[in-house]
């Protein structure tokens, strides 16, 4: 297993729409899922879409348990039902580090997906799991949660993250120059 690099907003690769997985049970797919899970747990986060690690396939890993003991893998997920009831949940994102804001989404969803071997399954979710499924599926469609926020908030977040990125690049260059 290996830790993967997580793309940071506003990286344009986060806006690519993921393609469906067509080959199941392969060593490549198993490795991708294992690497995504390791990356998600290390970050630490509760969900990760393949898009966030610059793999543009419809693969999501989720684990909303405190003990990180119930990894869920959704391949080619599709929401088949969403409640009319909405909820606002403070969301964060591994691609938008340190930023949290309220996003309104359906309170409950049903999702159909495949496991790594191509076996179909369905899950009905509410609470954090429902939010996480919807959030990660947005990534597969090239959407980042900050796009639900006002243009003013989104621009402030983008400017803040770009400034942090420039600082990290400057620090790395200074460390390299000292060697």
Short mmCIF file of C-alpha atoms in Angstrom, two decimals:
data_model
loop_
_atom_site.label_atom_id
_atom_site.label_comp_id
_atom_site.label_asym_id
_atom_site.label_seq_id
_atom_site.Cartn_x
_atom_site.Cartn_y
_atom_site.Cartn_z
CA UNK A 1 0.00 0.00 0.00
CA UNK A 2 1.04 3.57 -0.57
CA UNK A 3 -0.03 7.03 0.43
CA UNK A 4 -1.36 9.00 -2.52
CA UNK A 5 -1.10 12.76 -3.07
CA UNK A 6 -4.41 14.52 -2.47
CA UNK A 7 -5.20 17.31 -4.92
CA UNK A 8 -5.90 20.66 -3.28
CA UNK A 9 -8.62 23.08 -4.33
CA UNK A 10 -8.58 24.99 -6.71
CA UNK A 11 -6.60 22.41 -8.74
CA UNK A 12 -8.47 22.09 -12.08
CA UNK A 13 -8.11 18.28 -12.01
CA UNK A 14 -10.70 18.25 -9.21
CA UNK A 15 -13.26 19.31 -11.82
CA UNK A 16 -12.78 16.32 -14.13
CA UNK A 17 -15.78 14.00 -14.36
CA UNK A 18 -14.84 10.43 -13.43
CA UNK A 19 -15.43 7.56 -15.85
CA UNK A 20 -17.20 4.36 -14.79
CA UNK A 21 -15.07 1.39 -13.76
CA UNK A 22 -15.44 -1.36 -16.38
CA UNK A 23 -13.07 -4.04 -15.07
CA UNK A 24 -13.68 -5.46 -11.61
CA UNK A 25 -11.62 -7.79 -9.45
CA UNK A 26 -8.30 -6.66 -10.95
CA UNK A 27 -5.13 -6.25 -8.95
CA UNK A 28 -4.95 -2.62 -10.14
CA UNK A 29 -8.43 -1.85 -8.74
CA UNK A 30 -7.68 -3.63 -5.44
CA UNK A 31 -4.43 -1.64 -5.09
CA UNK A 32 -6.22 1.64 -5.86
CA UNK A 33 -8.85 0.94 -3.19
CA UNK A 34 -6.20 -0.11 -0.62
CA UNK A 35 -4.08 2.99 -1.36
CA UNK A 36 -7.13 5.26 -1.18
CA UNK A 37 -8.15 3.76 2.17
CA UNK A 38 -4.64 4.17 3.58
CA UNK A 39 -4.51 7.76 2.32
CA UNK A 40 -7.95 8.57 3.75
CA UNK A 41 -7.11 7.13 7.18
CA UNK A 42 -3.71 8.85 7.25
CA UNK A 43 -5.10 12.28 6.30
CA UNK A 44 -7.27 11.71 8.52
CA UNK A 45 -10.65 11.78 6.78
CA UNK A 46 -13.93 9.91 6.57
CA UNK A 47 -14.20 9.77 2.78
CA UNK A 48 -12.08 9.96 -0.35
CA UNK A 49 -13.02 9.93 -4.02
CA UNK A 50 -10.55 8.70 -6.64
CA UNK A 51 -10.81 12.12 -8.33
CA UNK A 52 -9.10 13.64 -5.28
CA UNK A 53 -6.00 11.50 -5.91
CA UNK A 54 -5.99 12.29 -9.66
CA UNK A 55 -7.55 8.98 -10.71
CA UNK A 56 -10.66 9.82 -12.71
CA UNK A 57 -12.67 6.67 -12.13
CA UNK A 58 -15.88 6.26 -10.13
CA UNK A 59 -14.36 4.85 -6.92
CA UNK A 60 -15.09 6.06 -3.37
CA UNK A 61 -13.84 4.92 0.04
CA UNK A 62 -15.76 5.87 3.20
CA UNK A 63 -15.46 5.06 6.89
CA UNK A 64 -17.49 7.19 9.29
CA UNK A 65 -16.68 5.13 12.41
CA UNK A 66 -14.59 6.66 15.19
CA UNK A 67 -12.37 3.58 15.36
CA UNK A 68 -11.86 3.46 11.57
CA UNK A 69 -13.15 -0.09 11.53
CA UNK A 70 -15.83 -0.20 8.82
CA UNK A 71 -14.37 0.64 5.42
CA UNK A 72 -17.02 0.97 2.73
CA UNK A 73 -16.08 0.91 -0.95
CA UNK A 74 -18.48 2.23 -3.56
CA UNK A 75 -17.63 1.63 -7.21
CA UNK A 76 -19.81 3.31 -9.85
CA UNK A 77 -22.17 4.61 -7.13
CA UNK A 78 -25.56 5.95 -8.10
CA UNK A 79 -28.12 7.62 -5.87
CA UNK A 80 -31.45 5.89 -6.54
CA UNK A 81 -33.52 7.89 -4.03
CA UNK A 82 -33.09 11.02 -1.94
CA UNK A 83 -35.45 12.29 0.74
CA UNK A 84 -37.29 15.56 0.31
CA UNK A 85 -36.23 16.36 3.87
CA UNK A 86 -32.99 18.35 3.89
CA UNK A 87 -30.31 18.85 6.51
CA UNK A 88 -27.44 21.30 6.83
CA UNK A 89 -24.18 19.68 7.85
CA UNK A 90 -20.83 21.36 8.47
CA UNK A 91 -18.67 19.75 5.79
CA UNK A 92 -14.92 19.65 5.39
CA UNK A 93 -12.80 18.12 2.66
CA UNK A 94 -9.32 16.65 2.37
CA UNK A 95 -8.90 18.71 -0.83
CA UNK A 96 -9.88 21.91 1.03
CA UNK A 97 -7.87 21.51 4.25
CA UNK A 98 -8.91 23.47 7.31
CA UNK A 99 -12.15 24.79 5.79
CA UNK A 100 -15.58 23.81 7.12
CA UNK A 101 -18.97 25.23 6.19
CA UNK A 102 -22.63 24.30 6.17
CA UNK A 103 -24.03 22.58 3.08
CA UNK A 104 -27.68 21.62 2.67
CA UNK A 105 -28.32 18.15 1.24
CA UNK A 106 -31.04 15.49 1.37
CA UNK A 107 -31.17 13.98 4.88
CA UNK A 108 -31.43 10.39 3.60
CA UNK A 109 -30.33 8.63 0.42
CA UNK A 110 -30.33 5.19 -1.14
CA UNK A 111 -27.29 4.35 -3.21
CA UNK A 112 -26.57 1.46 -5.53
CA UNK A 113 -22.95 0.55 -6.24
CA UNK A 114 -20.57 -2.32 -6.87
CA UNK A 115 -17.85 -3.80 -4.68
CA UNK A 116 -14.29 -4.43 -5.91
CA UNK A 117 -15.34 -7.78 -7.40
CA UNK A 118 -18.26 -6.26 -9.30
CA UNK A 119 -20.97 -7.52 -6.96
CA UNK A 120 -23.87 -5.02 -6.78
CA UNK A 121 -25.22 -3.80 -3.44
CA UNK A 122 -27.52 -1.11 -2.07
CA UNK A 123 -27.22 1.03 1.04
CA UNK A 124 -29.74 3.32 2.68
CA UNK A 125 -28.00 6.05 4.64
CA UNK A 126 -28.75 9.00 6.88
CA UNK A 127 -26.70 11.33 9.07
CA UNK A 128 -22.96 11.57 8.45
CA UNK A 129 -22.92 8.58 6.09
CA UNK A 130 -25.57 10.17 3.82
CA UNK A 131 -23.63 13.45 3.77
CA UNK A 132 -20.36 11.67 3.07
CA UNK A 133 -21.80 9.60 0.20
CA UNK A 134 -23.25 12.72 -1.45
CA UNK A 135 -20.05 14.72 -0.87
CA UNK A 136 -17.81 12.04 -2.40
CA UNK A 137 -20.18 11.47 -5.31
CA UNK A 138 -19.97 15.20 -6.03
CA UNK A 139 -16.21 14.74 -6.43
CA UNK A 140 -16.84 12.07 -9.06
CA UNK A 141 -18.90 14.65 -10.96
CA UNK A 142 -16.10 17.24 -10.70
CA UNK A 143 -17.73 19.28 -7.93
CA UNK A 144 -16.10 20.43 -4.68
CA UNK A 145 -18.26 21.28 -1.65
CA UNK A 146 -17.16 24.95 -1.65
CA UNK A 147 -19.14 25.36 -4.88
CA UNK A 148 -22.30 25.22 -2.73
CA UNK A 149 -21.11 28.34 -0.89
CA UNK A 150 -21.55 31.95 -1.94
CA UNK A 151 -19.10 33.31 -4.54
CA UNK A 152 -17.63 35.61 -1.87
CA UNK A 153 -16.87 32.73 0.51
CA UNK A 154 -15.58 30.55 -2.33
CA UNK A 155 -13.20 33.29 -3.55
CA UNK A 156 -11.89 33.87 -0.02
CA UNK A 157 -11.25 30.15 0.40
CA UNK A 158 -9.51 29.95 -2.98
CA UNK A 159 -7.28 32.93 -2.15
CA UNK A 160 -6.41 31.51 1.28
CA UNK A 161 -5.48 28.09 -0.11
CA UNK A 162 -3.47 29.59 -2.98
CA UNK A 163 -1.53 31.72 -0.48
CA UNK A 164 -0.84 28.63 1.68
CA UNK A 165 0.31 26.71 -1.42
CA UNK A 166 2.74 29.50 -2.39
CA UNK A 167 4.10 29.48 1.19
CA UNK A 168 4.62 25.70 1.11
CA UNK A 169 6.39 25.94 -2.26
CA UNK A 170 8.62 28.77 -0.96
CA UNK A 171 9.47 26.76 2.18
CA UNK A 172 10.33 23.70 0.09
CA UNK A 173 12.56 25.77 -2.18
CA UNK A 174 14.36 27.26 0.83
CA UNK A 175 14.93 23.80 2.32
CA UNK A 176 16.28 22.55 -1.02
CA UNK A 177 18.60 25.55 -1.30
CA UNK A 178 20.09 24.81 2.15
CA UNK A 179 21.10 21.29 1.15
#
